Amino acid sequence: MDLRQLNHFIAVAEELHFGRAAERLGMTQPPLSQSIMALERELGAPLFARTKRNVALTSFGQQWLEHVRPAVGAVADLQAMAERLREGTVGRLALSFVSSADYSILPALVRRYSTAVPDVEMTLAEATSDVQIEALVEGRIDAGILIPPESGLPAAIEYRPLLREPLVAAVPEGWTQDGRLQLDQDRLAGEGWMDQPLLLFPRHVSPTFHDLVLDHYRAKGHHPSIRQRAIQMQTIISLVSAEMGLALVPASLQNLARTGVRYLPLADGAPVLETGLAWRRTDEAPTLRALIRIALQLAEPSGP
């Protein structure tokens, strides 16, 4: 059987008259009758009880009609679905992000994207930059919000900056009260704070971020005492709260409020961290292109 025969069956079932059904279908009655008989032979059961005056569905025909209608309707919807897939208004998108993005550009990006294409299923996963790059190359995610390595990204990966922000110091609140840290109008002043224990990302996870912090110390002639390394920003802030040390973190992380932690700008200049969007250069999926467009729009006000 084919879709043409199924439409013939539905027309006759709804009209209960071969002549009217043929007119509705834009064909003559004999080929319609032959189509229905061929369908009945294929099914091995009559669909209609025919007399000279009446056409009626058999019990089998009535029950089968309940299955044919939604099946034909689903096929009819395929064209519209193809158009929506082509336009990127339906489908799936897998997006990974570094933990700091959760406190900066990610919420606005997800909100705008979900509003623009509500029927696209977006999968979000937090991952470090190195993990994201590998996942992008292998095709396991569609896009990533990451901190680009200074050595550059693989040739297969396209990248656009979204956000540049200064680092601020996340310090135990108690240290600002016992005089251990020098403050100047709620800014971390002097260089004495560089002698305090430092909490830091492992270098293999985010070499750019790691080196940005260490280079800031070295530029001032200091060698930090790294007390603990942690992969997640949330973990680092928890360690600050436990007075294990201080950390230099992106300014947007101030949105992560934690008891016992105070965020202080650096009085004597601060290194700047860049975060951006990466995707496979050859990926032309409409769902991805919509994400790129919205992400770049978000980046425009402040400039990348």
Short mmCIF file of C-alpha atoms in Angstrom, two decimals:
data_model
loop_
_atom_site.label_atom_id
_atom_site.label_comp_id
_atom_site.label_asym_id
_atom_site.label_seq_id
_atom_site.Cartn_x
_atom_site.Cartn_y
_atom_site.Cartn_z
CA MET A 1 0.00 0.00 0.00
CA ASP A 2 1.05 3.58 -0.45
CA LEU A 3 -0.01 7.01 0.81
CA ARG A 4 -2.16 7.55 -2.29
CA GLN A 5 -4.25 4.48 -1.48
CA LEU A 6 -4.63 5.51 2.13
CA ASN A 7 -5.95 8.92 1.07
CA HIS A 8 -8.37 7.14 -1.27
CA PHE A 9 -9.61 5.03 1.63
CA ILE A 10 -10.11 8.04 3.92
CA ALA A 11 -12.03 9.94 1.24
CA VAL A 12 -14.43 7.06 0.58
CA ALA A 13 -14.80 6.39 4.32
CA GLU A 14 -15.76 10.01 4.94
CA GLU A 15 -18.02 10.45 1.90
CA LEU A 16 -19.47 6.89 1.89
CA HIS A 17 -19.97 7.48 -1.81
CA PHE A 18 -17.46 6.57 -4.51
CA GLY A 19 -18.63 9.29 -6.90
CA ARG A 20 -18.34 12.13 -4.35
CA ALA A 21 -15.02 10.73 -3.08
CA ALA A 22 -13.65 10.61 -6.63
CA GLU A 23 -14.74 14.21 -7.24
CA ARG A 24 -13.10 15.30 -3.98
CA LEU A 25 -9.86 13.58 -5.00
CA GLY A 26 -9.95 15.03 -8.52
CA MET A 27 -10.15 11.66 -10.27
CA THR A 28 -12.72 9.45 -11.96
CA GLN A 29 -14.63 6.75 -10.12
CA PRO A 30 -13.29 3.57 -11.83
CA PRO A 31 -9.62 4.06 -10.81
CA LEU A 32 -10.76 4.92 -7.29
CA SER A 33 -12.78 1.70 -7.07
CA GLN A 34 -9.80 -0.27 -8.40
CA SER A 35 -7.50 1.36 -5.84
CA ILE A 36 -9.81 0.41 -2.95
CA MET A 37 -10.20 -3.17 -4.19
CA ALA A 38 -6.42 -3.52 -4.52
CA LEU A 39 -6.05 -2.25 -0.97
CA GLU A 40 -8.63 -4.74 0.31
CA ARG A 41 -6.83 -7.60 -1.43
CA GLU A 42 -3.56 -6.53 0.16
CA LEU A 43 -5.17 -6.32 3.62
CA GLY A 44 -7.04 -9.60 3.17
CA ALA A 45 -10.35 -8.13 4.38
CA PRO A 46 -13.13 -5.92 2.95
CA LEU A 47 -13.12 -2.27 4.01
CA PHE A 48 -16.58 -1.43 2.68
CA ALA A 49 -19.92 -3.18 2.36
CA ARG A 50 -21.29 -2.15 -1.05
CA THR A 51 -24.80 -2.29 -2.47
CA LYS A 52 -26.25 -0.49 -5.48
CA ARG A 53 -27.58 2.23 -3.19
CA ASN A 54 -25.24 2.33 -0.22
CA VAL A 55 -21.60 2.18 0.77
CA ALA A 56 -20.81 1.47 4.42
CA LEU A 57 -17.64 0.76 6.36
CA THR A 58 -17.23 -2.78 7.57
CA SER A 59 -16.35 -3.32 11.22
CA PHE A 60 -12.79 -3.97 10.09
CA GLY A 61 -12.79 -0.82 7.95
CA GLN A 62 -14.10 1.30 10.82
CA GLN A 63 -11.41 0.09 13.19
CA TRP A 64 -8.64 0.45 10.63
CA LEU A 65 -9.75 4.01 9.84
CA GLU A 66 -8.90 4.97 13.44
CA HIS A 67 -5.26 4.03 12.74
CA VAL A 68 -5.05 5.34 9.19
CA ARG A 69 -6.18 8.90 9.94
CA PRO A 70 -3.39 9.74 12.44
CA ALA A 71 -0.80 7.95 10.30
CA VAL A 72 -1.72 9.97 7.20
CA GLY A 73 -1.90 13.12 9.30
CA ALA A 74 1.61 12.48 10.59
CA VAL A 75 2.90 12.08 7.04
CA ALA A 76 1.18 15.33 6.06
CA ASP A 77 2.97 17.05 8.94
CA LEU A 78 6.38 15.91 7.70
CA GLN A 79 6.66 18.74 5.19
CA ALA A 80 5.97 21.37 7.84
CA MET A 81 8.39 19.65 10.19
CA ALA A 82 11.08 19.65 7.51
CA GLU A 83 10.60 23.39 7.05
CA ARG A 84 10.88 24.00 10.81
CA LEU A 85 14.03 21.88 11.00
CA ARG A 86 15.47 23.80 8.07
CA GLU A 87 14.66 27.09 9.79
CA GLY A 88 16.06 25.89 13.14
CA THR A 89 12.82 26.38 15.08
CA VAL A 90 12.78 22.74 16.19
CA GLY A 91 15.54 20.25 16.89
CA ARG A 92 18.24 19.74 19.50
CA LEU A 93 21.26 21.70 20.67
CA ALA A 94 23.97 20.55 23.11
CA LEU A 95 25.78 23.45 24.80
CA SER A 96 28.60 23.16 27.34
CA PHE A 97 29.96 26.00 29.46
CA VAL A 98 32.70 26.82 31.93
CA SER A 99 31.47 27.33 35.48
CA SER A 100 32.14 31.08 35.47
CA ALA A 101 29.72 31.53 32.52
CA ASP A 102 26.91 30.42 34.81
CA TYR A 103 27.31 33.77 36.58
CA SER A 104 27.83 35.95 33.51
CA ILE A 105 26.53 35.42 29.97
CA LEU A 106 24.92 31.96 30.17
CA PRO A 107 21.58 32.84 31.87
CA ALA A 108 20.80 35.65 29.40
CA LEU A 109 21.86 33.50 26.44
CA VAL A 110 19.68 30.56 27.46
CA ARG A 111 16.73 32.85 28.19
CA ARG A 112 16.89 34.62 24.81
CA TYR A 113 17.48 31.42 22.88
CA SER A 114 14.59 29.62 24.58
CA THR A 115 12.32 32.58 23.87
CA ALA A 116 13.36 32.75 20.21
CA VAL A 117 13.10 29.00 19.53
CA PRO A 118 11.02 27.45 22.33
CA ASP A 119 10.66 24.11 20.55
CA VAL A 120 14.40 23.46 20.34
CA GLU A 121 15.53 21.04 23.04
CA MET A 122 18.65 22.54 24.62
CA THR A 123 20.95 20.30 26.65
CA LEU A 124 23.28 22.13 29.04
CA ALA A 125 26.38 20.65 30.64
CA GLU A 126 29.07 22.33 32.74
CA ALA A 127 32.55 21.38 31.58
CA THR A 128 36.06 22.77 31.71
CA SER A 129 37.55 24.31 28.57
CA ASP A 130 39.81 21.35 27.77
CA VAL A 131 36.89 18.91 27.99
CA GLN A 132 34.75 21.15 25.77
CA ILE A 133 37.38 21.41 23.06
CA GLU A 134 37.70 17.64 22.89
CA ALA A 135 33.91 17.21 22.83
CA LEU A 136 33.57 19.74 20.02
CA VAL A 137 36.21 18.05 17.87
CA GLU A 138 34.55 14.67 18.42
CA GLY A 139 31.07 16.04 17.68
CA ARG A 140 29.61 15.28 21.11
CA ILE A 141 28.44 18.85 21.67
CA ASP A 142 27.32 21.57 19.27
CA ALA A 143 28.84 24.60 20.99
CA GLY A 144 30.82 25.58 24.05
CA ILE A 145 31.30 28.68 26.17
CA LEU A 146 34.94 28.45 27.12
CA ILE A 147 38.18 30.24 27.91
CA PRO A 148 40.34 29.92 24.79
CA PRO A 149 43.88 28.56 25.26
CA GLU A 150 46.69 30.95 24.37
CA SER A 151 48.11 28.23 22.13
CA GLY A 152 44.99 28.52 20.00
CA LEU A 153 42.07 26.26 19.19
CA PRO A 154 42.13 23.34 16.73
CA ALA A 155 41.71 24.37 13.09
CA ALA A 156 38.31 22.68 13.00
CA ILE A 157 36.94 25.00 15.70
CA GLU A 158 35.51 28.47 15.09
CA TYR A 159 35.53 30.95 17.99
CA ARG A 160 34.08 34.37 18.82
CA PRO A 161 34.77 36.32 22.04
CA LEU A 162 31.71 37.20 24.11
CA LEU A 163 32.99 38.74 27.33
CA ARG A 164 36.13 40.34 28.71
CA GLU A 165 36.15 40.99 32.44
CA PRO A 166 38.74 41.85 35.09
CA LEU A 167 39.69 39.41 37.80
CA VAL A 168 38.75 40.30 41.37
CA ALA A 169 39.96 38.81 44.63
CA ALA A 170 37.67 36.45 46.51
CA VAL A 171 38.93 36.60 50.10
CA PRO A 172 37.79 35.26 53.47
CA GLU A 173 35.72 37.98 55.10
CA GLY A 174 37.56 37.47 58.36
CA TRP A 175 40.83 38.44 56.72
CA THR A 176 39.42 41.89 55.93
CA GLN A 177 38.51 42.34 59.58
CA ASP A 178 41.70 41.17 61.30
CA GLY A 179 44.00 43.45 59.31
CA ARG A 180 45.63 40.68 57.33
CA LEU A 181 44.70 42.45 54.08
CA GLN A 182 45.25 46.09 53.17
CA LEU A 183 42.16 47.82 51.80
CA ASP A 184 41.77 51.13 50.06
CA GLN A 185 38.16 52.23 49.63
CA ASP A 186 36.94 48.63 49.44
CA ARG A 187 39.70 47.67 47.01
CA LEU A 188 42.53 45.26 47.68
CA ALA A 189 45.64 47.43 47.92
CA GLY A 190 49.37 46.90 48.20
CA GLU A 191 51.07 43.60 47.55
CA GLY A 192 50.89 41.96 50.96
CA TRP A 193 47.89 39.93 49.88
CA MET A 194 50.13 38.10 47.42
CA ASP A 195 51.87 36.42 50.36
CA GLN A 196 48.64 34.74 51.43
CA PRO A 197 47.80 31.16 50.34
CA LEU A 198 46.34 31.00 46.82
CA LEU A 199 43.54 28.78 45.51
CA LEU A 200 43.80 28.10 41.78
CA PHE A 201 42.58 26.11 38.79
CA PRO A 202 44.90 23.28 37.62
CA ARG A 203 46.80 24.40 34.54
CA HIS A 204 45.71 21.51 32.31
CA VAL A 205 42.07 22.45 32.85
CA SER A 206 42.40 26.10 31.85
CA PRO A 207 45.95 27.09 30.96
CA THR A 208 44.94 30.62 29.96
CA PHE A 209 43.23 31.36 33.27
CA HIS A 210 45.98 29.64 35.27
CA ASP A 211 48.77 31.57 33.53
CA LEU A 212 46.86 34.86 33.74
CA VAL A 213 46.87 34.60 37.53
CA LEU A 214 50.48 33.48 37.87
CA ASP A 215 51.72 36.09 35.40
CA HIS A 216 50.07 38.78 37.52
CA TYR A 217 52.04 37.60 40.55
CA ARG A 218 55.29 37.30 38.60
CA ALA A 219 54.92 40.76 37.10
CA LYS A 220 55.07 42.12 40.63
CA GLY A 221 57.98 39.92 41.64
CA HIS A 222 55.96 37.43 43.68
CA HIS A 223 55.78 33.66 43.58
CA PRO A 224 52.41 32.51 44.96
CA SER A 225 52.03 29.83 47.58
CA ILE A 226 49.37 27.60 46.02
CA ARG A 227 47.58 25.85 48.85
CA GLN A 228 44.88 24.02 46.90
CA ARG A 229 43.86 23.43 43.29
CA ALA A 230 40.21 22.91 42.35
CA ILE A 231 38.40 22.48 39.04
CA GLN A 232 35.07 24.13 39.84
CA MET A 233 34.62 27.81 40.65
CA GLN A 234 32.02 26.90 43.24
CA THR A 235 34.58 24.67 44.96
CA ILE A 236 37.17 27.42 44.98
CA ILE A 237 34.70 29.85 46.58
CA SER A 238 33.79 27.23 49.18
CA LEU A 239 37.48 26.88 50.03
CA VAL A 240 37.72 30.67 50.38
CA SER A 241 34.75 30.55 52.75
CA ALA A 242 36.64 27.94 54.80
CA GLU A 243 39.61 30.39 54.99
CA MET A 244 41.87 28.00 53.08
CA GLY A 245 43.15 30.91 51.00
CA LEU A 246 42.14 33.60 48.54
CA ALA A 247 41.50 33.37 44.81
CA LEU A 248 41.48 35.60 41.76
CA VAL A 249 38.21 35.02 39.92
CA PRO A 250 36.24 36.66 37.07
CA ALA A 251 34.32 39.73 38.23
CA SER A 252 31.00 38.13 37.25
CA LEU A 253 31.54 35.52 39.97
CA GLN A 254 30.47 38.18 42.45
CA ASN A 255 26.97 36.97 41.57
CA LEU A 256 27.85 33.83 43.54
CA ALA A 257 27.15 35.00 47.08
CA ARG A 258 28.68 32.84 49.79
CA THR A 259 28.73 33.40 53.55
CA GLY A 260 32.19 34.34 54.75
CA VAL A 261 33.42 35.44 51.30
CA ARG A 262 34.08 38.99 50.17
CA TYR A 263 34.90 40.06 46.63
CA LEU A 264 37.37 42.91 46.26
CA PRO A 265 38.57 44.71 43.11
CA LEU A 266 42.34 45.07 42.80
CA ALA A 267 43.48 48.63 43.45
CA ASP A 268 46.63 48.32 41.35
CA GLY A 269 45.23 47.09 38.03
CA ALA A 270 43.78 43.68 37.29
CA PRO A 271 44.32 41.03 34.61
CA VAL A 272 41.45 40.59 32.16
CA LEU A 273 39.93 37.22 31.26
CA GLU A 274 38.19 36.50 27.95
CA THR A 275 35.34 34.04 27.54
CA GLY A 276 33.80 33.16 24.20
CA LEU A 277 31.70 30.81 22.11
CA ALA A 278 33.24 27.95 20.13
CA TRP A 279 31.73 25.59 17.57
CA ARG A 280 32.75 23.33 14.69
CA ARG A 281 33.63 25.41 11.64
CA THR A 282 31.74 23.12 9.26
CA ASP A 283 28.56 22.87 11.33
CA GLU A 284 25.78 24.70 9.51
CA ALA A 285 22.88 23.44 11.66
CA PRO A 286 20.18 26.15 11.85
CA THR A 287 19.78 25.56 15.60
CA LEU A 288 23.47 26.33 16.09
CA ARG A 289 23.39 29.36 13.79
CA ALA A 290 20.53 30.80 15.87
CA LEU A 291 22.60 30.36 19.03
CA ILE A 292 25.63 32.08 17.46
CA ARG A 293 23.50 35.00 16.29
CA ILE A 294 21.93 35.52 19.72
CA ALA A 295 25.26 35.12 21.55
CA LEU A 296 26.94 37.75 19.37
CA GLN A 297 24.00 40.09 19.88
CA LEU A 298 24.45 39.76 23.63
CA ALA A 299 28.15 40.51 23.30
CA GLU A 300 27.60 43.69 21.27
CA PRO A 301 26.69 46.19 24.03
CA SER A 302 29.97 45.84 25.90
CA GLY A 303 32.00 44.68 22.90
CA PRO A 304 34.10 41.48 22.90
#
